[in-house]
Short mmCIF file of C-alpha atoms and ligand atoms in Angstrom, two decimals:
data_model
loop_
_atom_site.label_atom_id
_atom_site.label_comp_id
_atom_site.label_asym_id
_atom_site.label_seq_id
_atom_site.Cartn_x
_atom_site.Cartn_y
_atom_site.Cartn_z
CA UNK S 26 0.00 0.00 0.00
CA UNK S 27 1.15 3.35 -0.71
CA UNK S 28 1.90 5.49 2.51
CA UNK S 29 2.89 8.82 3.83
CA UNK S 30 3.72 9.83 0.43
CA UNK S 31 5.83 13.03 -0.13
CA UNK S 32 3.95 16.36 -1.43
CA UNK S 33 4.50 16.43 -4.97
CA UNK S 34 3.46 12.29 -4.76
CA UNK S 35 0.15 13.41 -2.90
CA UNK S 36 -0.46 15.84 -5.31
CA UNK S 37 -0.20 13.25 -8.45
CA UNK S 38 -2.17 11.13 -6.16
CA UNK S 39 -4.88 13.57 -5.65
CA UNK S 40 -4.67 14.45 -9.36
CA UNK S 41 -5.06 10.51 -10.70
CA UNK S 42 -8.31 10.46 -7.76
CA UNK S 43 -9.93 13.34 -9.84
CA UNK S 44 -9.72 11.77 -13.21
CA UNK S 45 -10.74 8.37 -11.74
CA UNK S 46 -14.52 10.62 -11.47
CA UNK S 47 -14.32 11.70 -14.56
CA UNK S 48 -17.29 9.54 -15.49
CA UNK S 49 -20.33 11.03 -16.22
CA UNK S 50 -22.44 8.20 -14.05
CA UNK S 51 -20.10 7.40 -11.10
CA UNK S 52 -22.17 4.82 -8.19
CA UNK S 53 -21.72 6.33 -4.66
CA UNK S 54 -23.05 3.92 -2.14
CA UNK S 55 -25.20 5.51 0.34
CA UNK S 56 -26.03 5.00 4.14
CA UNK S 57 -29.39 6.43 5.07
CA UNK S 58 -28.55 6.52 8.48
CA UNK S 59 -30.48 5.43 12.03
CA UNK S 60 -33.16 8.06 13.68
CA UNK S 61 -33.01 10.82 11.64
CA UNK S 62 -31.84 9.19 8.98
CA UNK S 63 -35.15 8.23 7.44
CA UNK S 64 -35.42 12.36 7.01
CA UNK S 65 -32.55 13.74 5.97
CA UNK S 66 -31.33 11.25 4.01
CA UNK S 67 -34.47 11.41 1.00
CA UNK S 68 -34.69 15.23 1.41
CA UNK S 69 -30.67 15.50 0.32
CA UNK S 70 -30.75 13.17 -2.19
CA UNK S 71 -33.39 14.95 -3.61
CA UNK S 72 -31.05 18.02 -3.71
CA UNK S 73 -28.09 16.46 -5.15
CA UNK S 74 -29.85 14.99 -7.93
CA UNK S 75 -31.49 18.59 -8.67
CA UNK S 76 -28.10 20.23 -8.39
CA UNK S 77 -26.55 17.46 -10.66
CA UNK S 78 -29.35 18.13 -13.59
CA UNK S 79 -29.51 21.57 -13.30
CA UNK S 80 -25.41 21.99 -13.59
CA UNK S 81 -25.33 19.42 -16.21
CA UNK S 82 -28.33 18.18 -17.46
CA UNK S 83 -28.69 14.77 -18.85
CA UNK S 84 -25.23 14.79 -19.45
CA UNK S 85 -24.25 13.50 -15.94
CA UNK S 86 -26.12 11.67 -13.44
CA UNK S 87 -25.29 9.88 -10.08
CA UNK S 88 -26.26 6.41 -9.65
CA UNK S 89 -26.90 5.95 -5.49
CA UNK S 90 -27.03 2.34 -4.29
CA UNK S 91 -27.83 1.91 -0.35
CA UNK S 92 -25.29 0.00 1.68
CA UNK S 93 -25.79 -1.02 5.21
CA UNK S 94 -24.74 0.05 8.81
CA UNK S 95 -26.42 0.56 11.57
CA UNK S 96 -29.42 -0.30 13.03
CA UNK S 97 -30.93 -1.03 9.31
CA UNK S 98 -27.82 -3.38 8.99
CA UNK S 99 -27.95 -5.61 12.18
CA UNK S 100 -32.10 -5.95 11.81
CA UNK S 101 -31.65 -7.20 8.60
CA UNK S 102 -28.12 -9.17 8.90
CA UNK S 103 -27.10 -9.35 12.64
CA UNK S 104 -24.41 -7.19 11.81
CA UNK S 105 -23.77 -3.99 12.95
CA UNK S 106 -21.18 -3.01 9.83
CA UNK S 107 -21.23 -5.94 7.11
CA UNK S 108 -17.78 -6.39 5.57
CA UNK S 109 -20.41 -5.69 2.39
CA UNK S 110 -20.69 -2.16 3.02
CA UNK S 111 -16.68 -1.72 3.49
CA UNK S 112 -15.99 -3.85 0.23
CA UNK S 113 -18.52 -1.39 -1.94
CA UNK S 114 -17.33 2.10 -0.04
CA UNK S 115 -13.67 0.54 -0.93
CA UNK S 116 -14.61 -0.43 -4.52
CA UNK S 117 -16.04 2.43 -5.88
CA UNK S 118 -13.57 4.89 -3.26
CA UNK S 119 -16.18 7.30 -2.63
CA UNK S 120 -19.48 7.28 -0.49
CA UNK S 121 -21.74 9.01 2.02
CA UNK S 122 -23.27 8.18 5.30
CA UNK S 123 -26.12 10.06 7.20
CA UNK S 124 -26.04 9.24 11.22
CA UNK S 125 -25.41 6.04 12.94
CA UNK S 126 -26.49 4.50 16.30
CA UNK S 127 -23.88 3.90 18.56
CA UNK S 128 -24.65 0.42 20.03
CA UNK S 129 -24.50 -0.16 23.66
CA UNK S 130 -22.91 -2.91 25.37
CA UNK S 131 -20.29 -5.17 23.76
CA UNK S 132 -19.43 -6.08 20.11
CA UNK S 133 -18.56 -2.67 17.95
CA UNK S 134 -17.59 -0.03 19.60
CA UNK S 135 -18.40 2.57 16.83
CA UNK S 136 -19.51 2.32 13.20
CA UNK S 137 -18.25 5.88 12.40
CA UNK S 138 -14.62 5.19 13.73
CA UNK S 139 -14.77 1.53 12.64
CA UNK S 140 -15.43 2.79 9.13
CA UNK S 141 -12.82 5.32 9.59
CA UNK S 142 -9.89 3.11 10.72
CA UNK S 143 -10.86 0.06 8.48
CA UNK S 144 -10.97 2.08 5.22
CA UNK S 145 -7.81 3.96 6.37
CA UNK S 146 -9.54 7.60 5.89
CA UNK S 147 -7.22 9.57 7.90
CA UNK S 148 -8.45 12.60 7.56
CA UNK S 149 -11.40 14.23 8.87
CA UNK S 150 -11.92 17.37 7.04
CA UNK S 151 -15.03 19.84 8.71
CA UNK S 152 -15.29 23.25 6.74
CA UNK S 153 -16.68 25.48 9.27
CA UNK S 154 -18.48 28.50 7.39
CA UNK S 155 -21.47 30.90 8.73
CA UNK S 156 -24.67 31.15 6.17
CA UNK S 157 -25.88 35.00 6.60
CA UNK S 158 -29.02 34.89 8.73
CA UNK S 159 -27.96 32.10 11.12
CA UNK S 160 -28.04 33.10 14.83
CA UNK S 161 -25.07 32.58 16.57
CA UNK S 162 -24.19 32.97 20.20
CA UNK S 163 -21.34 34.95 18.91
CA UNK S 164 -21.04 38.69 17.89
CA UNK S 165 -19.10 38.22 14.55
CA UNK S 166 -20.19 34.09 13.23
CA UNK S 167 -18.89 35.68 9.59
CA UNK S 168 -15.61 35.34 10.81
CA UNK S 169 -15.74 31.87 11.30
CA UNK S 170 -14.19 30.21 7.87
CA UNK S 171 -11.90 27.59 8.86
CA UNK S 172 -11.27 24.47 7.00
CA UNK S 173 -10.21 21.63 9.97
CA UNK S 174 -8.22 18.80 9.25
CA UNK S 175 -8.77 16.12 12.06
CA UNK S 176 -6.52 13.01 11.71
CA UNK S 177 -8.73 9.90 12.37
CA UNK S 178 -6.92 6.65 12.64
CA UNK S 179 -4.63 7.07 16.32
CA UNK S 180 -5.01 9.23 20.07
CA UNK S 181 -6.60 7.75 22.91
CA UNK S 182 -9.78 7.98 20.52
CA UNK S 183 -8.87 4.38 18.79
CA UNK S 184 -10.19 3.16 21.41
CA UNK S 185 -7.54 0.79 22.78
CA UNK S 186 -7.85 1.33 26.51
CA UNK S 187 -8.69 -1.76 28.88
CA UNK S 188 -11.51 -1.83 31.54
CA UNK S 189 -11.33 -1.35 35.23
CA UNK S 190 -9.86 -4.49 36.76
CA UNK S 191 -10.00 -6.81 33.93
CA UNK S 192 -6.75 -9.11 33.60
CA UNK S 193 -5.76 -7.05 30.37
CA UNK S 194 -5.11 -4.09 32.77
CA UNK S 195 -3.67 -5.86 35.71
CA UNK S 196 -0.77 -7.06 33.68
CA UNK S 197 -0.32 -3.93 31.74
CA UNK S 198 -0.12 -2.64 35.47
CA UNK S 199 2.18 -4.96 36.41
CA UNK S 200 4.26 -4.02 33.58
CA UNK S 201 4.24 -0.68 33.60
CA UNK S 202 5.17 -0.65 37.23
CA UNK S 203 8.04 -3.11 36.84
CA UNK S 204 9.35 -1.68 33.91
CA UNK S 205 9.01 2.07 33.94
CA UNK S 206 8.15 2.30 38.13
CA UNK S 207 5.05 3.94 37.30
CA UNK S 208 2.70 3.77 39.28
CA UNK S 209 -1.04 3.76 38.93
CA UNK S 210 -3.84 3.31 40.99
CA UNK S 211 -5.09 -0.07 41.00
CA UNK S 212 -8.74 1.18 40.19
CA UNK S 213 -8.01 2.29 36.95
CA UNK S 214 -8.95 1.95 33.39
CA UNK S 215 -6.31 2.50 31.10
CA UNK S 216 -6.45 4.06 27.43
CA UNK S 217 -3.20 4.43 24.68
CA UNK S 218 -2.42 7.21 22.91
CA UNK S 219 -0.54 6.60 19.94
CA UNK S 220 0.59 9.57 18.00
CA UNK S 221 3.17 8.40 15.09
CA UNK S 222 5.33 10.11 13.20
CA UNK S 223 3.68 8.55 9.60
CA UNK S 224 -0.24 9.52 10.36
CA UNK S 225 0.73 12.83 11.63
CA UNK S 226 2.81 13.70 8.55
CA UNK S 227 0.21 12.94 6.36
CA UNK S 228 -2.73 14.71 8.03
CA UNK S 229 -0.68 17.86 7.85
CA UNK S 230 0.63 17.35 4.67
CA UNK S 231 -3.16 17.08 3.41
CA UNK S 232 -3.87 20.24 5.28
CA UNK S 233 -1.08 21.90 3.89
CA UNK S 234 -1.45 21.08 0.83
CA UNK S 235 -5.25 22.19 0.85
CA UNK S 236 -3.81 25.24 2.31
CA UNK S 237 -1.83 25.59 -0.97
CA UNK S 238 -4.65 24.92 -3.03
CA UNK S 239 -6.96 27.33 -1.99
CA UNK S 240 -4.83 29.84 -1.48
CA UNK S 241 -5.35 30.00 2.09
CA UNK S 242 -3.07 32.66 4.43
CA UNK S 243 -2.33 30.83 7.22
CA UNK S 244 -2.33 26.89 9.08
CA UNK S 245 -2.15 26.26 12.78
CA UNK S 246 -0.83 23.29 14.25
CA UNK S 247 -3.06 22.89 17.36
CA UNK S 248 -1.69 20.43 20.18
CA UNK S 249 -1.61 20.00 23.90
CA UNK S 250 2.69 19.60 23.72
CA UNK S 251 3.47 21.23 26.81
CA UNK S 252 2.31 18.48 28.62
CA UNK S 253 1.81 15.58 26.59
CA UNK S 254 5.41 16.18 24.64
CA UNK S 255 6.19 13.07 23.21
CA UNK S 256 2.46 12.88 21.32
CA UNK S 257 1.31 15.91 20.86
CA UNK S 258 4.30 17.40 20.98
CA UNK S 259 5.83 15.94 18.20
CA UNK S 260 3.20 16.15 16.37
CA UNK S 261 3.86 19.96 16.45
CA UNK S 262 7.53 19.42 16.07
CA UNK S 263 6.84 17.03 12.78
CA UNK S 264 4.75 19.43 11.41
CA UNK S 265 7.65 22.33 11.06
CA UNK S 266 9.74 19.72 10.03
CA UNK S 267 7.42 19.19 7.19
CA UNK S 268 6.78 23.01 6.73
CA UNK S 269 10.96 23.06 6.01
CA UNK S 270 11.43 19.59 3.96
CA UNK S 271 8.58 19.61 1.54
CA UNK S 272 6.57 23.22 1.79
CA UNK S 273 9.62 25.74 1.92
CA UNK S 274 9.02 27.61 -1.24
CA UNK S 275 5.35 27.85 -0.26
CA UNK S 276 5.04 28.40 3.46
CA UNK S 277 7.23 29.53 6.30
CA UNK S 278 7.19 29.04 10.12
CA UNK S 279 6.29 32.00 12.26
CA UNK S 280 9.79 31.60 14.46
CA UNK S 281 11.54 31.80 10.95
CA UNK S 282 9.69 34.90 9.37
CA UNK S 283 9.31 36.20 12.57
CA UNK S 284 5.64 36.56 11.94
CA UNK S 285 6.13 38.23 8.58
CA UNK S 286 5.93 35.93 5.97
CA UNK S 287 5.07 37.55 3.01
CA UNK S 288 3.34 35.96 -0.14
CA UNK S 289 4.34 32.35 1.98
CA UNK S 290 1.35 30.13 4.15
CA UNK S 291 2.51 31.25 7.60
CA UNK S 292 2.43 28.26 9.95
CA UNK S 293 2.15 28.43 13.06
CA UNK S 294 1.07 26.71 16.69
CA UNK S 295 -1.39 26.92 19.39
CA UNK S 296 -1.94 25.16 22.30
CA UNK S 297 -4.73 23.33 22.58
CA UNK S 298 -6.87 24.78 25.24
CA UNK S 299 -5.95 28.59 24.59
CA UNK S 300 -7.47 27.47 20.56
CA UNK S 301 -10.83 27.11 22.23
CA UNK S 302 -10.25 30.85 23.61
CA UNK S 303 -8.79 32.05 20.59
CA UNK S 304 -11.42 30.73 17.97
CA UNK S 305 -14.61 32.67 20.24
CA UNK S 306 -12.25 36.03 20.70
CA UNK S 307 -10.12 36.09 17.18
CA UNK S 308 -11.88 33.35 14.45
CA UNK S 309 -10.90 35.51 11.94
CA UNK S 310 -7.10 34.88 12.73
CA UNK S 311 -8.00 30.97 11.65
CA UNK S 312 -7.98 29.74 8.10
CA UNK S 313 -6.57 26.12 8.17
CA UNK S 314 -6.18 24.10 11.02
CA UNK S 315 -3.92 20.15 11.92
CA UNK S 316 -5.01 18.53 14.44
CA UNK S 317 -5.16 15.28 16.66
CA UNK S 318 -7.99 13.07 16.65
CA UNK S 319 -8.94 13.92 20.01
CA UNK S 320 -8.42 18.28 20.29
CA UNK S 321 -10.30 18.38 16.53
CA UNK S 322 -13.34 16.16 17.48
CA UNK S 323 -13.85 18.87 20.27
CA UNK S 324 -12.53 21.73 18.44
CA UNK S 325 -14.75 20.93 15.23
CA UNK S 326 -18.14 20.94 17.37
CA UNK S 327 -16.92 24.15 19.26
CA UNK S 328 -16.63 26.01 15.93
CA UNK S 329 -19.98 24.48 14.67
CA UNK S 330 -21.92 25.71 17.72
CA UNK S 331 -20.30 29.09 16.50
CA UNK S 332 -22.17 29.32 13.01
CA UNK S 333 -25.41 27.19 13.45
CA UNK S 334 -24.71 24.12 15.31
CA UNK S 335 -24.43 20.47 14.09
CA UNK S 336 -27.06 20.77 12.13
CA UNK S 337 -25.75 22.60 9.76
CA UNK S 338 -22.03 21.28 9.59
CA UNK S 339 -20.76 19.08 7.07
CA UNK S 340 -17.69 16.83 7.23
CA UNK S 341 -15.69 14.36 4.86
CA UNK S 342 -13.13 11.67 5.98
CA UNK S 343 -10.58 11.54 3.33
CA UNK S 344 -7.67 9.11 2.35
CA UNK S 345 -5.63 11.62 0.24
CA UNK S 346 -2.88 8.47 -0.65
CA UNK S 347 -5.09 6.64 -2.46
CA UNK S 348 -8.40 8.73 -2.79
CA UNK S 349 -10.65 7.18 -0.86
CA UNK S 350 -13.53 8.90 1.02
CA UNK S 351 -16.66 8.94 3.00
CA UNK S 352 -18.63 12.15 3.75
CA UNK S 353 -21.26 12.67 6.18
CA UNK S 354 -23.46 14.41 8.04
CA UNK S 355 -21.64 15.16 11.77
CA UNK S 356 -24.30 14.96 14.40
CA UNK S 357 -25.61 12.31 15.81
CA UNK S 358 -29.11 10.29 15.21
CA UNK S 359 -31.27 12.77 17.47
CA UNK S 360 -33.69 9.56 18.33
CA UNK S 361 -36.41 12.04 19.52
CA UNK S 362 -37.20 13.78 16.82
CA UNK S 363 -36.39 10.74 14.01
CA UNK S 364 -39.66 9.81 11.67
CA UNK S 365 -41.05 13.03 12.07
CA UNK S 366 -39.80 14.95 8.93
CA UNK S 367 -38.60 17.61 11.07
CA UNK S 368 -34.34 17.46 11.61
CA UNK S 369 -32.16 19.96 9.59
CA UNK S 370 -30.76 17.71 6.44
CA UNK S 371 -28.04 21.09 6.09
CA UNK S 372 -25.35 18.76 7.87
CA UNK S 373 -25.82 15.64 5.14
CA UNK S 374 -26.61 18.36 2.17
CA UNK S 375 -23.23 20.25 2.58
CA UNK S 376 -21.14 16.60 2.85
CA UNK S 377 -22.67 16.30 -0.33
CA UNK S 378 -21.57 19.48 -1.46
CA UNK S 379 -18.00 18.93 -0.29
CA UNK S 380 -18.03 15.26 -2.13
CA UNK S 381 -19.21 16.93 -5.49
CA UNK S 382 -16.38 19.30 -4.92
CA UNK S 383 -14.03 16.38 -4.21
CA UNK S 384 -15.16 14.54 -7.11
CA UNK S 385 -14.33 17.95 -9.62
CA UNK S 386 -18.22 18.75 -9.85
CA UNK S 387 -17.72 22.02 -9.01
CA UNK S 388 -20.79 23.69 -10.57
CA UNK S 389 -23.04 21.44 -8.63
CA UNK S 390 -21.26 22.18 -5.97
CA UNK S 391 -22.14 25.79 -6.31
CA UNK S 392 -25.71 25.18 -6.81
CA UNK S 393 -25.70 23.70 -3.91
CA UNK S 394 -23.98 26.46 -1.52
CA UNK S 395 -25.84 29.35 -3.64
CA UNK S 396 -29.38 27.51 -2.77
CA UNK S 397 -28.84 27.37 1.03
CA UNK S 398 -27.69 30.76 1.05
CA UNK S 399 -30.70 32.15 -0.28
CA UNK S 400 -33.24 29.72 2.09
CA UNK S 401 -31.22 30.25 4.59
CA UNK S 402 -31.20 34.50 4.34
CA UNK S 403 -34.60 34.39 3.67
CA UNK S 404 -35.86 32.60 6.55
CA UNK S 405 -37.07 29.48 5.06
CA UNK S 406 -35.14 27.00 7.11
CA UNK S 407 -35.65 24.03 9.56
CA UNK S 408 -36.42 24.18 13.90
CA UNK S 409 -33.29 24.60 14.73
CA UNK S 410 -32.48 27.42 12.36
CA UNK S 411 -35.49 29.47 13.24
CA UNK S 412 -35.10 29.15 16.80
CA UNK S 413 -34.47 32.67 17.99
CA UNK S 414 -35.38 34.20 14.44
CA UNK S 415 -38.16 36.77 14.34
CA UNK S 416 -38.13 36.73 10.48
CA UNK S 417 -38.25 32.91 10.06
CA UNK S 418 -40.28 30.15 8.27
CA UNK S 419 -40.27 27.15 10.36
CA UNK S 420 -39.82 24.30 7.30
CA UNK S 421 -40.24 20.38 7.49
CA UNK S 422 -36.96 18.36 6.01
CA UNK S 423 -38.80 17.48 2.89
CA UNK S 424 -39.74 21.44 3.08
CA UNK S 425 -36.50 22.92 3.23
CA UNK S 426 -34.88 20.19 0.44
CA UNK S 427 -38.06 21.42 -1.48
CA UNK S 428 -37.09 25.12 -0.78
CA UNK S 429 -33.42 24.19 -1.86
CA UNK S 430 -34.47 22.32 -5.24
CA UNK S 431 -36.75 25.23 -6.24
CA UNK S 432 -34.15 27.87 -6.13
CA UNK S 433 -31.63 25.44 -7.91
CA UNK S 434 -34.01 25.32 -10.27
CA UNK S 435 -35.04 28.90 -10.78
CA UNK S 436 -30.85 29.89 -11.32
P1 NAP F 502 -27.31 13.94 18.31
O1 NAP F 502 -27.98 12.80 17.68
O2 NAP F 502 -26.36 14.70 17.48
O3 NAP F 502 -28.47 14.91 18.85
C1 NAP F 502 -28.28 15.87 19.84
C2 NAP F 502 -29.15 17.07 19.56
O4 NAP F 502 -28.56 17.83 18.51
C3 NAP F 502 -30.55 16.78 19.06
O5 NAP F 502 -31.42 16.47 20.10
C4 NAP F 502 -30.87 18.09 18.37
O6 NAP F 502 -31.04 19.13 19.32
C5 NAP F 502 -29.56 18.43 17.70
N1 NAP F 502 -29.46 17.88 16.34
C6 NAP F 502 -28.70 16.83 15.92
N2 NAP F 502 -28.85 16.67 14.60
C7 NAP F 502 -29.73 17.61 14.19
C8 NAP F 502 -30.30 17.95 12.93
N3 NAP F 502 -29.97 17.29 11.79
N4 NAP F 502 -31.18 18.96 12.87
C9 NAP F 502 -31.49 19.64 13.97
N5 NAP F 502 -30.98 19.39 15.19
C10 NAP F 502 -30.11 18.37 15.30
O7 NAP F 502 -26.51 13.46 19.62
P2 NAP F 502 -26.88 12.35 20.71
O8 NAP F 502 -28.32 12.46 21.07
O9 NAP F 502 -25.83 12.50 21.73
O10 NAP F 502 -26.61 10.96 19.97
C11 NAP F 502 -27.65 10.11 19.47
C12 NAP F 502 -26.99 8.89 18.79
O11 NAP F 502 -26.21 9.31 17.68
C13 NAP F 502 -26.04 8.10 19.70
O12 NAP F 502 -26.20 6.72 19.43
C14 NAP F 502 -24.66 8.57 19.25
O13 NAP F 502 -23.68 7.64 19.51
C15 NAP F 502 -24.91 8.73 17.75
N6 NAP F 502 -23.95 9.64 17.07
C16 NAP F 502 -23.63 9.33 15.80
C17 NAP F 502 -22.79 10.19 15.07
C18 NAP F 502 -22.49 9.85 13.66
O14 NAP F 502 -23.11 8.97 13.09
N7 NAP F 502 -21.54 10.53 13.01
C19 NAP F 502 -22.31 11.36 15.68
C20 NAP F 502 -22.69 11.66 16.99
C21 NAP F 502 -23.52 10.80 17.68
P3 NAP F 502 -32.41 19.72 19.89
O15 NAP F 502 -32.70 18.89 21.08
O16 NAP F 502 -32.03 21.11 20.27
O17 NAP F 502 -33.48 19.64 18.88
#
């Protein structure tokens, strides 16, 4: 398998991933999703497929074909994630989920992250824009456009950590202790957090390269290294090496510019828990961000709650090596309100938007963005959006897709 390739590699990597959609009828397996699912999931295919004729007519058309995962998956197959649904999101390398039950108790501990780490998609991309008319709890939500690249595969997220007494952690205990003399309380569970030198490379080689590509101004390296130095710590430290070895000519370290860096990406670093400060007092100071699994998963819902919550905030989980990706909606299944037409499908819609955009289909893309800017400005938008609105429309799901499709198809 191809790994950690070097920047110009990615970049003929990422090139040979756009050609391989240059077919005019590409399948992208689907998952509906659990709870909401049932909503959002009809509702944003209808947009897509809207966008898709009105940008190219007949000339292009997507074929969907539903997978399985879930709830939907382990009624009708006792499996929570049949190998099925991996082999076809593998196959044709590109696909979209809406929400998934977490199941409680043994067997799988997530679908998302299972999906994640099986089909190697190390990075977790969440564009974090503000739609004009959206309340925010913030003064200035415009300021808020920040592209965050999560990485997805290590941290004490994996989930390797052993349970409270079990044998597992007794004789990692044991070991530890005799060993390294460490000493922890017998009581405890224990969790792992691997941070390597390969996955963090390539998450902020991805990130800088998208930096590159969209001409962004600036990339922070967000961490928690002064106290977790050997992870997240050199994870900042591989990152400037990476900034010096492959991105010179493009982008330059703040300790080496001294802050000015001139037509270059300035890089720099913040620490973790001052980020969550900085990105309420100074978003605008934010354009690209590398993280760990962990800080982003908190840092991406942080910035969401900034410009219109998780209902309205896409994400994509990307293998930039060999092109393989899964986008999807980023909240949860919101059991209480599933079945009744009524959850925002904004989240799943703009995943779709970014995989069109992915894929090269630009102008669909477009539609799509240019649609829910005009719902969204002129109050015709779901609950969630109208909640503390005077001027506002409170829509259904199938409502608001229908609001979308009609201005795609009045451009
Ligand atoms: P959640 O499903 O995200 O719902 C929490 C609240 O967020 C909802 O009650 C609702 O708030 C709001 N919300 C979420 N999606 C919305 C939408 N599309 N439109 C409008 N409002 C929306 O979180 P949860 O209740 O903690 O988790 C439920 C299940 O989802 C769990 O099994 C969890 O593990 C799973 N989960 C899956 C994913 C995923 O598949 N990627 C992510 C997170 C959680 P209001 O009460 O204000 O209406």
């Amino acid at each position: 398998m191809k790994e950690n390739l070097k920047r110009d590699d990615l970049i003929a990597a990422i090139d040979e991933t756009r050609t391989s959609f240059d077919t005019d009828n590409p399948v992208v397996p689907f998952i509906e999703g659990d709870g909401i699912g049932v909503d959002i999931w009809p509702a944003s295919q209808k947009v897509f497929d809207s966008a898709v004729k009105k940008a190219y007519s007949d000339q292009r058309k997507i074929e969907w074909t539903e997978v399985l995962a879930g709830q939907k998956a382990f009624d009708a197959t006792d499996e929570w994630l049949p190998n099925k649904t991996l082999e076809l999101f593998d196959n044709y390398g590109i696909g979209i989920k809406g929400p998934l039950t977490t199941p409680v108790g043994g067997g799988i501990r997530s679908i998302n992250v299972a999906i994640r780490q099986k089909l190697d998609l190390y990075a977790c991309l969440r564009p974090l824009r503000w739609f004009s008319g959206i309340e925010s709890p913030t003064k200035n939500p415009g300021d808020v456009d920040i592209a965050l690249f999560r990485e997805n595969t290590e941290d004490v997220y994996s989930g390797k950590e052993l349970e409270m007494n079990s044998d597992e952690v007794r004789s990692l205990n044991a070991f530890l202790n005799s060993e390294f003399g460490w000493e922890i309380r017998e009581d405890s569970g224990i969790g792992i957090k691997p941070i390597s030198k390969t996955a963090s490379e390539r998450l902020i080689r991805a990130a800088l390269n998208y930096a590159v590509e969209n001409n962004k101004k600036n990339l922070a390296i967000v961490h928690k290294g002064n106290i977790m130095k050997f992870t997240e710590g050199a994870f900042r430290a591989w990152g400037y090496e990476l900034v010096k070895s492959e991105f010179s000519d493009v982008a330059v370290a703040w300790d080496d510019c001294n802050g000015d860096p001139g037509d270059k990406i300035l890089v720099q670093d913040v620490i973790a828990d001052a980020f969550l400060q900085q990105i309420l007092i100074k978003p605008q100071e934010f354009d690209v961000i590398a993280t760990t699994n962990l800080n982003g998963d908190y840092a991406s819902d942080a910035l969401a709650a900034q410009i219109g919550g998780i209902g309205i905030s896409p994400g994509g989980n990307i293998n930039y090596e060999n092109g393989k990706s899964v986008f999807e909606a980023t909240h949860g299944t919101a059991p209480k309100h599933a079945g009744k037409d009524k959850a925002n499908p904004g989240s799943l819609i703009l995943s779709g938007e970014m995989m069109f955009r992915y894929m090269g289909w630009n102008e669909a893309a477009d539609l799509i963005v240019k649609s829910m800017e005009k719902s969204i400005s002129e109050g015709n938008v779901t609950y969630d959006l109208a909640r503390g609105r005077t001027d506002a429309t409170t829509l259904s799901s199938s409502d608001f897709a229908k609001s979308l499709t009609e201005n795609i198809e009045g451009f």
